[in-house]
Each structure stands twice: as structure tokens, then as C-alpha cells.
Amino acid sequence: MTGSVKEAHPTAGRLAALLIDSSTEAISAAGGHAGGVYLRSRTPGLLRLAVLSGLPGPLFRPWWRMHVDRPFPVADAYRLGVQVILPNATETMRRYPQFAAGLPFHFGSLYVPVVSGATTYGVLTVLRPAVADAAEVLSGRDRVVRLAQELGAALRVLEEQDADQVAWDGEPMYLRPPTASTSVGRVGRFAWDPSTTAITLDEDLHTLLGVPPSEFPGTAEAFADAVAPSDAHRILGTLRDTAAGRPPALPLYLRDADGELRLLDLWNAYEPPAAPEVRGVVVAPGPAPTADSAADLLPDGVFCLDRLGLVVYANPRAAELLGRPRAELVGRDLWEAVPWLGRPDFEDHLRAALLAPDPVHFHLERPPPPEPEPNRPAQETEPVAGATEGQPAPAGSDSEARTRDSDQPTSARDDLQPALARDNLQPASAPDTQLTSEPSPQHTEPAPQPYEGDWLALSVYPGPDRLTCTVRPTSGVADSPAARGDGEAAEVGGSPLAPLYRPIALAIALNEAVTVRQVSAVVMRELLPAFGGRRLAIYLLQDRHLYLEWETGFPKGFLSPFDGVGLETRLPGVETLTSGRPLFFDSMEQLTAAYPGIALDATEGARAFLPLIASGRSVGSCILGFDRPRSFSTEERTVLTALAGLIAHAMEKAQRYESETALARGLQQVLLPRRLSAHPQLETTGRYLPGTAGMDVGGDWYDVVESGGGLALVIGDVQGHGVQAAATMGQLRSAVRAFALGDRSPDEVMSSTNHLLIDLDPGLFASCCYIRLDPATGLARAARAGHPPPLLRQADGRTRVLDLPGGVVLGVDPRARYPVSEFQVDPGAVLALYTDGLVERPGHDIDEGITALRVALAKAGAPARPGQRFLAGVADRLTATARHAPDRPDDIALLLATRRATPAAGAH
């Protein structure tokens, strides 16, 4: 088990331990090979992956964060409070095409919300082998549901102790999953209680150590001496570190008194209300070293990874072909040990092997050997694995290999130096082999061998606990790039064509983007990683000029001089649009040769300029930048050109959307009241917030109208969004004002407005609440048409929902009746009318939202002295959460009114 438990707060370790135990048990219960827990974060609407078991964290970084409104199974389970069962890839593609496009592999998955009472804390997730029917998963599902319920109850207890700590804002912890294979070695377990210093061993461990229970004193010191006398101090130190929440990143490799290998792994265990204790296992690997020694003799390269991407074995041939000494491979993350493997195509293949049961076969181009320094004899270059005197290494050195992004996440085990390197010990795979980059005195340098080409054939064979990989040069492999003499292979630093499902993922994501910025963000998220790009710029055409809409990766201010360039300017970003042809430059030298004097943001790299043309209409241009020179194969050029067409169509649709939104917003702003009717004994205030998701201008409105000797308080909500909804809202607002000014009763106003909407026949209906209030007496007479009930807060803070009888929504039934109710509004009381956007939340009952609003209004306070104006502050507090939310799925309207005991000037 890996993943340190940091003690920044007393409950932090308990939270981590709860999540770790639940994830581990869920994987076992559902027969899975990986899983984890998503937990709510302190950012509203955002889930974060808190625990990931059985998969390398960096390889699955795109799934670390999940917005609750995204079309993904985790989001649905959290938002709707439902269990999501996806038995196989077919069902996943049918229900969640965007999720399936990102992980198009043959596996099943299960998602269960972690709930306690009315609070949803997160989602328990298990990835498991695919099955034909969901019924085959039900037994495991029931056990995971019970685990989720127990976790929810434990989190509720933790939240009552410290509400702020039951949230996750950091990177996930990475865990090894429960072992699924039968070990040929012997295993014993133990538990250590730091508070009493007592340690207990199970029967298997007593047998393994050769210490009968009657002769074991039960102390940590005796345990350490029995496991590895020469390393007893290390064992005791590791026990103390684990008790403090810092378990070892890797199992400790130890030697017993007879020199036999022993593996020691430790972790935290937490079972409320007891204090955390340390648990662990001691493993005697058995004949595994013999098998590894046999693999050392194979002519092909063989290396093994655990499910977190850690290299646990590599034979000499694998080290030679990968260009790294064995000592720098074993015990390290694969991407850390072999940086040039951090490329999209390899990561996609590795994801397939981790999630699906079938072997994966593919080819990779390794970096070319480094050239000797000009003034340095070849025989003086430092040897690395696979290099000989006068012959460079077959794979690039660290300086030549492509490294991962500087912001690439690190797992919890990266906080500690890997155990093998730290302890200078030999791994279990080769106990008799000295794993250092220095040749031993008994060994001589290998005989010079010819360089075996740039292409390697890799095969990955999935297992329940580890992946076994074979690697060989492709010079003798049929149908390999080397055998075909592929002239379009990528040059230095180039990446082969990314898997074709990337364009599918881009197309699905573009279909869901509705604004220009959303389209640009999708392109950055999906297109750049697919082709190994690091820079992106998108220009849109307006009045025969190209304006910069989006940029990422370019130096700050570099693109500013190109913002607003005319179509007559000789620049590649302009000419790709005017000619309709994409332009590809394999190096910056090619770019400067074609466009002498052009400003460059880098001295090396490659660039692609793509025209954005939708159905013959020019939309703009897109620039992709790469950090190193590369060629673009025919397939890549074809795919990029096709993707540019998809982006252009999405951009054109987004521009139409934004134009219609601007029109609707302008129309709505004109139709909403600029000021509310005033009365000396009544203070009123209103707030309107447009939605931010979908067509973000709707038909919510509010108004205050003089009616007879009092004032009419009106709030309404027209179904739908867009120009038509805004226009219908304007018609209804004008009608209600006219009927109110005519001094009609509330039921007449509702009935007349209902008939008007039916006669207009816009295909929309509307809800409305109409209250006629006498400021002098406080008598209120109300009628309601399918609208949420108003709230009334008394001066002493007591707040209640006014459950007024009402009729159906307007525009549906011409014979509908709207009964009138009467209630009293005392001086200092606050009357609140609102639309459903303020109280509705996906996956939650609207009554929960109304209750939350009632509580917030009760806490809002009252004027400190008679005549004080305070409703504006109350309105701001009631809408603060919605106002700062990154996404609002619906419009929000709020109207507040309060009576004054003594007359005051004006209304707000």
C-alpha cells in the first residue's frame, strides 16, 4: 500500500484511512482490479479523486477532477444519488459515449454514491472485468452498496467533529490493490499498536519467522530482530514513520539471519473509535528469484510493472533496449526511469492493458542515439546500457529523451526515495546480481554490437497484480515500421499517429460545447494531447480581420502583435485560411524559410496551421505548436484537416449561440423593470441572475405595480430559454401590469393572463405568483399559478413557507381557476418571492432547496432600527452562493418586500 497520510489536521489521517479501507474492500467485494473514491471538494460542483487503487495516477490524470454536471457515470451517481452499473464497453458507449471515447477498452465499472442522510459526500468506484449482463454484477454491487453506506456514516461522524475536513482538494493517493494471485511464497501478517507498543503476529508469521508464540515477547524490538537482525533499526524507524502517517512508499527489501530475502510492507489502519494502528505483512518470496534468473537469460527484453507503473523486474536485454541500466529501472516509476516513454500513444496502450484482459501489441520509435561531442573522441563518451566503446547507446540519454510535462503530478510515493535505490539493496528479481551501472571486476564490457534500429516491438500481457512486457528490435519483425521501411516515420521527438478514438472524443466533446470559449477549451483538452502538442492559438474572422480568441503555451504577449491582422497580411495563419489549405512545417527552419523575417516564439519545434472553414464559410484559423522538430505523416495531416472542419462547425455554432444570447439578454434587460414602484410604508428590492449553462437567457421576471390603494408584488418564470422565452416574458409582464393597474383582484389577474397566453400560443407555459399587499394594514391577498410558494420571515426571526393553494401553470388550461388566499404581513416582516432557479439543484428534491432558503432568510437578520433600509443586503446574501457559482443551470429571480412601522421616503 502506498500513499502517505499527511497529518496537517488531526482528522486528515482518519479521513484518508477511511477512504483507503473502503476502496480496498470495495475492489475485493466486486471482483475488480482497480477502483477509488471521488470526494466532494471545497469548490462548489467539483469532485476530486481522493484515492486511486490499482492504476498509475499520472496515466489517469484527465479523470482526477470531475464536475458534477458532466455526462460521466461518476457525476450522475453523485448528482442523482443513483447507482450506475456498466457491465461492458457496449453499455458504456450507449449510455456515456464521451467517457467511452476517452477509455475505449473492454472493461466494466460500478459507481455507488456515498450518502448519509441528505448529504452526498462522494462516489465509490470499482473497475472490473467486463461481463455480458448487469445481473452478473448484482451480488458484488450489493456488497459495495453496504460499504458505501458504512463509509457515508463514518464520514458523517467525522464531519460532526470537523465539518471542514470532509472534503478533498489535493492530488489522489495511489494504492496497490488487494492481491488477486496465489503467491508461491509464504506470507504472515502482524499489527502494532503504537499506544501500547504491543505487536501481535498471526500463526503464519510465527511459522515463517520460526518463533513460537510462547517464546515471542510481543515487542517491536523482538519482531525486528526476528525479521532481519541486521536491519532492525530500519524496521523500527519505519514502524514509527507509519504510525505518524508516513508509510513506506515501497515494500522494504530485507535479509534474514540466513541471508534469505524478506519483503516488509506496512500501512495505516483506522477503525473508529480506536486510534490508528499499524498493520503489515512479511513475505518470503520463495522461488521467484529463480524464475527471474531464468528470464535474465532470454534473448528478448522482459520487464514487469506493478499496477502503479513501478518497474519490479527487468532483464539485461530490456535494460539494453530501453537504454537504461537495470539499477535505474527496477524500483522506479517507468516514466521516471525511461522518460521518452511519456508519450500519448504509449500511455494509451498501457491504459488498455491495465483496464482490459487482452494482451496489447504495438510498435514504438525510440529516440536516436546521441552524437559524440565534436571535439571529444568517441571512446571517451560515458557508457550506458547497450553502448560500447566507440558505439553510442541505442536509446537517448536523459538530455535527449523527451520528458513529461513540468507540472506532471507525482504520487505519494514520490515524496520518498524509492526503497531499492534508497537502501542500496538488490531486488527480489535478481538477488545474486549486482545492479549497478558500474561493471564489476568479474565482468567485462559486452562485445560491440551494431545499432539495431529506431523501432521497438512491445507486447504487454496483463495479470491480476502486474503487467509483463516484452520488447525486441523490429528489424526482424514482419509488418513493423522498420521492416516496411516506413518513410513517413516521425523524426526526432516525433510521436506516431495517436489512436483514432481521439478524434471521436473530440467530436463528442465539441457537440456539447456551446460557447466559443468552451469550444476552445475542448480543443486544448482533446487535440493537443492526442498529437503531443504544447501550444495552441485560435483566431476567428470578423470584418476581414483575424482576432485572437484563445491561446495556451505561447510566451506571454508574443501573439499580441498578430491580434487583428488583415487578410492581406502574409502570415501562415492568414494564408491557411485564404487558401483553404493546411500548412505544416516540420521545423522552425522550414517556417522561416517560407516566411522570412517572421517572429518566432522558439528556436526549435514544429508548427501546423489549420484553416477553420465550415460548409464553405471562413471561420478562422488554428495553430498547433510542438516543442521539437517532427514530421507529419499523411495520416496525421488527413486527421488534423478533418478535425479542423469539426472545430470550424463547432465555432460557427457557438458564434450563432452567442449572437442569439446577446440579443435575448438585451431584450430581457429592456423588459425587466428599471425601478420598482415605491410606497412610504413599503421597501422592496429585486435581483436577477441569468443562467450559465445551455441557452443562458430565460424568462424569469419580477415586478412591483401600483394597484388600487396598494402594491402588487409579481414574480414569474416562462418555460425555456432564448429569444422566444424573453419575448414571451415581456408580453406577460406587460399584461400583468395592465391588469394590476386596472385594480383587478389576484384571481382575475391570473385568469386573464392565462387566457392571453393561450391566445398568443407561443408553445410555452409560465408559472406566476401575484400578491396584492396593503402597506397600511399589512393585509395580503395572493394567487398562485404553479409557482414555488413564497416565504415569510417575522420580525423575531421565525420563518415559514406560505403554503398557498393555487392553480395550474399559465397557458395550459383555459378553464383553470386560481383561488385567492389572505395572510398578514406585520411591520418588520420580510416577504420573499423567488423562481425555481434559486432552490432547485440537479439530483435533489426542490423541497430541500426551499428549506435551505427558509433557513438562510431566517438568519438574514432584521433592521437594527426602525426605518433602516436593509433589504438590498438580505437579497445579496440570499443570492451570494448562486452569484459566485461557476455554473448556474437556470435563471434566478428574487423579490423581497418589508413593511415599515413608520413611513419612510421611497422604495428601493
Coordinates of N, CA and C in Angstrom, one line a residue, residues 255-362:
R255 N 17.0 -8.9 4.5 CA 17.6 -10.2 4.5 C 17.6 -10.7 6.0
D256 N 17.1 -12.0 6.1 CA 17.1 -12.5 7.4 C 18.5 -13.0 7.9
A257 N 18.5 -13.7 9.0 CA 19.8 -14.1 9.5 C 20.6 -15.1 8.6
D258 N 19.8 -15.8 7.8 CA 20.4 -16.7 6.8 C 20.7 -16.1 5.5
G259 N 20.4 -14.9 5.3 CA 20.6 -14.2 4.0 C 19.4 -14.3 3.0
E260 N 18.3 -14.9 3.5 CA 17.2 -15.1 2.6 C 16.4 -13.8 2.5
L261 N 15.8 -13.6 1.3 CA 15.1 -12.3 1.1 C 13.8 -12.3 1.8
R262 N 13.5 -11.1 2.4 CA 12.2 -10.9 3.1 C 11.7 -9.5 2.6
L263 N 10.4 -9.5 2.3 CA 9.7 -8.2 2.0 C 8.8 -7.8 3.1
L264 N 8.9 -6.5 3.5 CA 8.1 -6.0 4.6 C 7.3 -4.8 4.0
D265 N 5.9 -4.9 4.2 CA 5.1 -3.8 3.7 C 4.2 -3.4 4.9
L266 N 4.0 -2.0 5.1 CA 3.2 -1.5 6.2 C 2.2 -0.5 5.7
W267 N 1.1 -0.3 6.5 CA 0.1 0.7 6.2 C -0.6 1.1 7.5
N268 N -1.4 2.2 7.4 CA -2.2 2.6 8.5 C -3.6 1.9 8.4
A269 N -4.1 1.6 9.6 CA -5.5 1.0 9.6 C -6.2 1.8 10.7
Y270 N -7.5 2.2 10.3 CA -8.3 3.0 11.2 C -9.7 2.4 11.3
E271 N -10.0 2.1 12.6 CA -11.4 1.5 12.8 C -11.9 2.3 14.0
P272 N -12.8 3.3 13.7 CA -13.3 4.2 14.8 C -14.0 3.3 15.8
P273 N -14.0 3.6 17.1 CA -13.4 4.8 17.7 C -11.9 4.6 18.1
A274 N -11.4 3.4 17.8 CA -10.0 3.2 18.2 C -9.0 4.1 17.5
A275 N -7.9 4.3 18.0 CA -6.8 5.1 17.4 C -6.2 4.3 16.3
P276 N -5.6 5.0 15.3 CA -4.9 4.3 14.2 C -3.9 3.4 14.7
E277 N -3.8 2.2 14.0 CA -2.7 1.3 14.3 C -2.0 1.0 13.0
V278 N -0.9 0.3 13.2 CA 0.0 -0.1 12.0 C -0.2 -1.5 11.7
R279 N -0.5 -1.8 10.5 CA -0.6 -3.2 10.1 C 0.4 -3.5 9.0
G280 N 0.7 -4.7 8.8 CA 1.7 -5.1 7.7 C 1.8 -6.5 7.4
V281 N 2.6 -6.9 6.4 CA 2.8 -8.2 6.0 C 4.3 -8.5 5.9
V282 N 4.7 -9.7 6.1 CA 6.1 -10.1 5.8 C 6.0 -11.2 4.8
V283 N 6.7 -11.1 3.7 CA 6.6 -12.1 2.6 C 8.0 -12.7 2.4
A284 N 8.0 -14.0 2.3 CA 9.2 -14.8 1.9 C 8.9 -15.2 0.4
P285 N 9.5 -14.5 -0.5 CA 9.1 -14.7 -1.9 C 9.2 -16.1 -2.5
G286 N 9.9 -17.0 -1.9 CA 10.0 -18.3 -2.4 C 10.9 -18.4 -3.6
P287 N 10.4 -19.2 -4.6 CA 11.3 -19.5 -5.7 C 11.3 -18.4 -6.8
A288 N 10.6 -17.2 -6.5 CA 10.5 -16.2 -7.6 C 11.9 -15.8 -8.1
P289 N 12.9 -15.6 -7.2 CA 14.2 -15.2 -7.8 C 14.8 -16.2 -8.8
T290 N 14.5 -17.5 -8.6 CA 14.9 -18.5 -9.6 C 14.3 -18.2 -10.9
A291 N 13.0 -17.9 -10.9 CA 12.3 -17.6 -12.2 C 12.8 -16.4 -12.8
D292 N 13.1 -15.4 -12.0 CA 13.7 -14.2 -12.6 C 15.1 -14.4 -13.2
S293 N 15.8 -15.2 -12.5 CA 17.2 -15.5 -13.0 C 17.1 -16.2 -14.4
A294 N 16.0 -17.1 -14.5 CA 15.9 -17.7 -15.8 C 15.5 -16.7 -16.9
A295 N 14.7 -15.7 -16.5 CA 14.3 -14.7 -17.5 C 15.5 -13.8 -17.9
D296 N 16.5 -13.7 -17.0 CA 17.7 -13.0 -17.3 C 18.4 -13.5 -18.5
L297 N 18.2 -14.8 -18.9 CA 18.9 -15.4 -20.0 C 18.2 -15.3 -21.3
L298 N 16.9 -14.8 -21.3 CA 16.2 -14.8 -22.5 C 16.8 -13.8 -23.5
P299 N 16.7 -14.1 -24.8 CA 17.2 -13.1 -25.8 C 16.4 -11.9 -26.0
D300 N 15.1 -11.9 -25.7 CA 14.2 -10.8 -25.8 C 14.2 -10.0 -24.4
G301 N 13.9 -8.7 -24.5 CA 13.8 -8.0 -23.3 C 12.5 -8.3 -22.6
V302 N 12.6 -8.4 -21.3 CA 11.4 -8.7 -20.4 C 11.5 -7.7 -19.2
F303 N 10.4 -7.0 -19.0 CA 10.3 -6.3 -17.7 C 8.9 -6.3 -17.2
C304 N 8.7 -6.1 -15.9 CA 7.4 -6.2 -15.2 C 7.1 -5.0 -14.5
L305 N 5.8 -4.6 -14.5 CA 5.4 -3.4 -13.8 C 4.3 -3.9 -12.8
D306 N 4.2 -3.2 -11.7 CA 3.1 -3.4 -10.9 C 1.9 -2.5 -11.4
R307 N 0.8 -2.6 -10.7 CA -0.4 -1.8 -11.3 C -0.3 -0.3 -11.0
L308 N 0.8 0.1 -10.4 CA 1.0 1.5 -10.2 C 2.1 2.1 -11.2
G309 N 2.6 1.2 -12.0 CA 3.6 1.6 -13.0 C 5.0 1.5 -12.5
L310 N 5.2 0.8 -11.4 CA 6.6 0.7 -10.8 C 7.2 -0.5 -11.5
V311 N 8.5 -0.4 -11.9 CA 9.2 -1.5 -12.5 C 9.7 -2.4 -11.4
V312 N 9.2 -3.6 -11.4 CA 9.6 -4.6 -10.3 C 10.6 -5.6 -10.8
Y313 N 10.8 -5.7 -12.1 CA 11.8 -6.5 -12.7 C 12.2 -6.1 -14.1
A314 N 13.4 -6.2 -14.5 CA 13.9 -6.0 -15.8 C 15.1 -6.9 -16.1
N315 N 15.1 -7.6 -17.2 CA 16.3 -8.4 -17.5 C 17.3 -7.6 -18.2
P316 N 18.5 -8.1 -18.4 CA 19.6 -7.2 -19.0 C 19.2 -6.8 -20.4
R317 N 18.5 -7.6 -21.2 CA 18.2 -7.3 -22.6 C 17.2 -6.1 -22.6
A318 N 16.2 -6.1 -21.7 CA 15.3 -5.0 -21.6 C 16.0 -3.7 -21.3
A319 N 16.9 -3.8 -20.3 CA 17.7 -2.5 -19.9 C 18.5 -2.0 -21.1
E320 N 19.0 -3.0 -21.9 CA 19.8 -2.6 -23.1 C 18.9 -1.9 -24.1
L321 N 17.8 -2.5 -24.4 CA 16.9 -1.9 -25.5 C 16.3 -0.6 -25.0
L322 N 16.0 -0.5 -23.7 CA 15.4 0.8 -23.2 C 16.4 1.9 -22.9
G323 N 17.7 1.5 -23.0 CA 18.7 2.5 -22.8 C 19.0 2.9 -21.4
R324 N 18.7 2.1 -20.4 CA 18.9 2.5 -19.0 C 19.5 1.3 -18.3
P325 N 20.4 1.5 -17.4 CA 21.0 0.5 -16.5 C 19.9 -0.2 -15.7
R326 N 20.0 -1.4 -15.4 CA 19.0 -2.1 -14.6 C 18.8 -1.4 -13.2
A327 N 19.9 -1.0 -12.6 CA 19.8 -0.3 -11.3 C 18.9 1.0 -11.4
E328 N 18.8 1.6 -12.6 CA 18.0 2.8 -12.7 C 16.6 2.5 -13.2
L329 N 16.3 1.2 -13.5 CA 15.0 0.8 -13.9 C 14.2 0.2 -12.7
V330 N 14.7 -0.8 -12.1 CA 14.0 -1.5 -11.0 C 13.8 -0.6 -9.8
G331 N 12.5 -0.6 -9.3 CA 12.2 0.2 -8.2 C 11.8 1.6 -8.5
R332 N 11.7 2.0 -9.8 CA 11.3 3.3 -10.1 C 10.1 3.3 -11.0
D333 N 9.3 4.4 -11.0 CA 8.2 4.6 -12.0 C 8.8 4.4 -13.4
L334 N 8.0 3.8 -14.3 CA 8.5 3.6 -15.6 C 8.8 4.9 -16.3
W335 N 7.9 5.9 -16.1 CA 8.1 7.2 -16.8 C 9.3 7.9 -16.3
E336 N 9.6 7.7 -15.0 CA 10.8 8.3 -14.4 C 12.1 7.6 -14.9
A337 N 12.0 6.3 -15.0 CA 13.2 5.6 -15.4 C 13.5 5.7 -16.9
V338 N 12.4 5.8 -17.7 CA 12.5 5.9 -19.2 C 11.7 7.0 -19.6
P339 N 12.2 8.3 -19.5 CA 11.4 9.4 -19.8 C 10.8 9.5 -21.2
W340 N 11.5 8.9 -22.2 CA 10.9 9.0 -23.6 C 9.7 8.2 -23.8
L341 N 9.3 7.4 -22.8 CA 8.0 6.6 -22.9 C 6.8 7.5 -22.5
G342 N 7.1 8.7 -22.0 CA 6.0 9.5 -21.6 C 5.4 10.2 -22.8
R343 N 4.7 9.5 -23.6 CA 4.1 9.9 -24.9 C 2.7 9.4 -25.0
P344 N 1.8 10.1 -25.7 CA 0.4 9.8 -25.7 C 0.1 8.4 -26.2
D345 N 0.8 7.9 -27.3 CA 0.5 6.6 -27.9 C 0.8 5.5 -26.9
F346 N 2.0 5.6 -26.3 CA 2.4 4.5 -25.3 C 1.4 4.5 -24.1
E347 N 1.1 5.7 -23.6 CA 0.2 5.8 -22.5 C -1.2 5.2 -22.8
D348 N -1.7 5.4 -24.0 CA -3.0 4.8 -24.4 C -2.9 3.3 -24.4
H349 N -1.8 2.7 -24.9 CA -1.7 1.3 -25.0 C -1.6 0.7 -23.5
L350 N -0.9 1.4 -22.7 CA -0.7 0.9 -21.3 C -2.1 1.0 -20.6
R351 N -2.9 2.1 -20.8 CA -4.2 2.1 -20.2 C -5.0 0.9 -20.7
A352 N -4.9 0.5 -21.9 CA -5.7 -0.6 -22.4 C -5.3 -1.9 -21.7
A353 N -4.0 -2.1 -21.4 CA -3.5 -3.3 -20.7 C -3.9 -3.3 -19.3
L354 N -4.0 -2.1 -18.7 CA -4.4 -2.0 -17.3 C -5.9 -2.3 -17.1
L355 N -6.7 -1.9 -18.1 CA -8.2 -2.0 -17.9 C -8.8 -3.2 -18.6
A356 N -8.2 -3.8 -19.6 CA -8.8 -4.9 -20.3 C -7.9 -6.1 -20.1
P357 N -8.5 -7.3 -20.3 CA -7.7 -8.6 -20.1 C -6.8 -9.0 -21.2
D358 N -7.0 -8.5 -22.4 CA -6.3 -9.0 -23.6 C -4.9 -8.4 -23.7
P359 N -3.9 -9.1 -24.2 CA -2.6 -8.6 -24.5 C -2.6 -7.4 -25.5
V360 N -1.7 -6.5 -25.4 CA -1.6 -5.4 -26.3 C -0.3 -5.5 -27.0
H361 N -0.3 -5.3 -28.3 CA 0.9 -5.4 -29.1 C 1.0 -4.1 -30.0
F362 N 2.2 -3.5 -30.0 CA 2.4 -2.2 -30.7 C 3.8 -2.0 -31.0

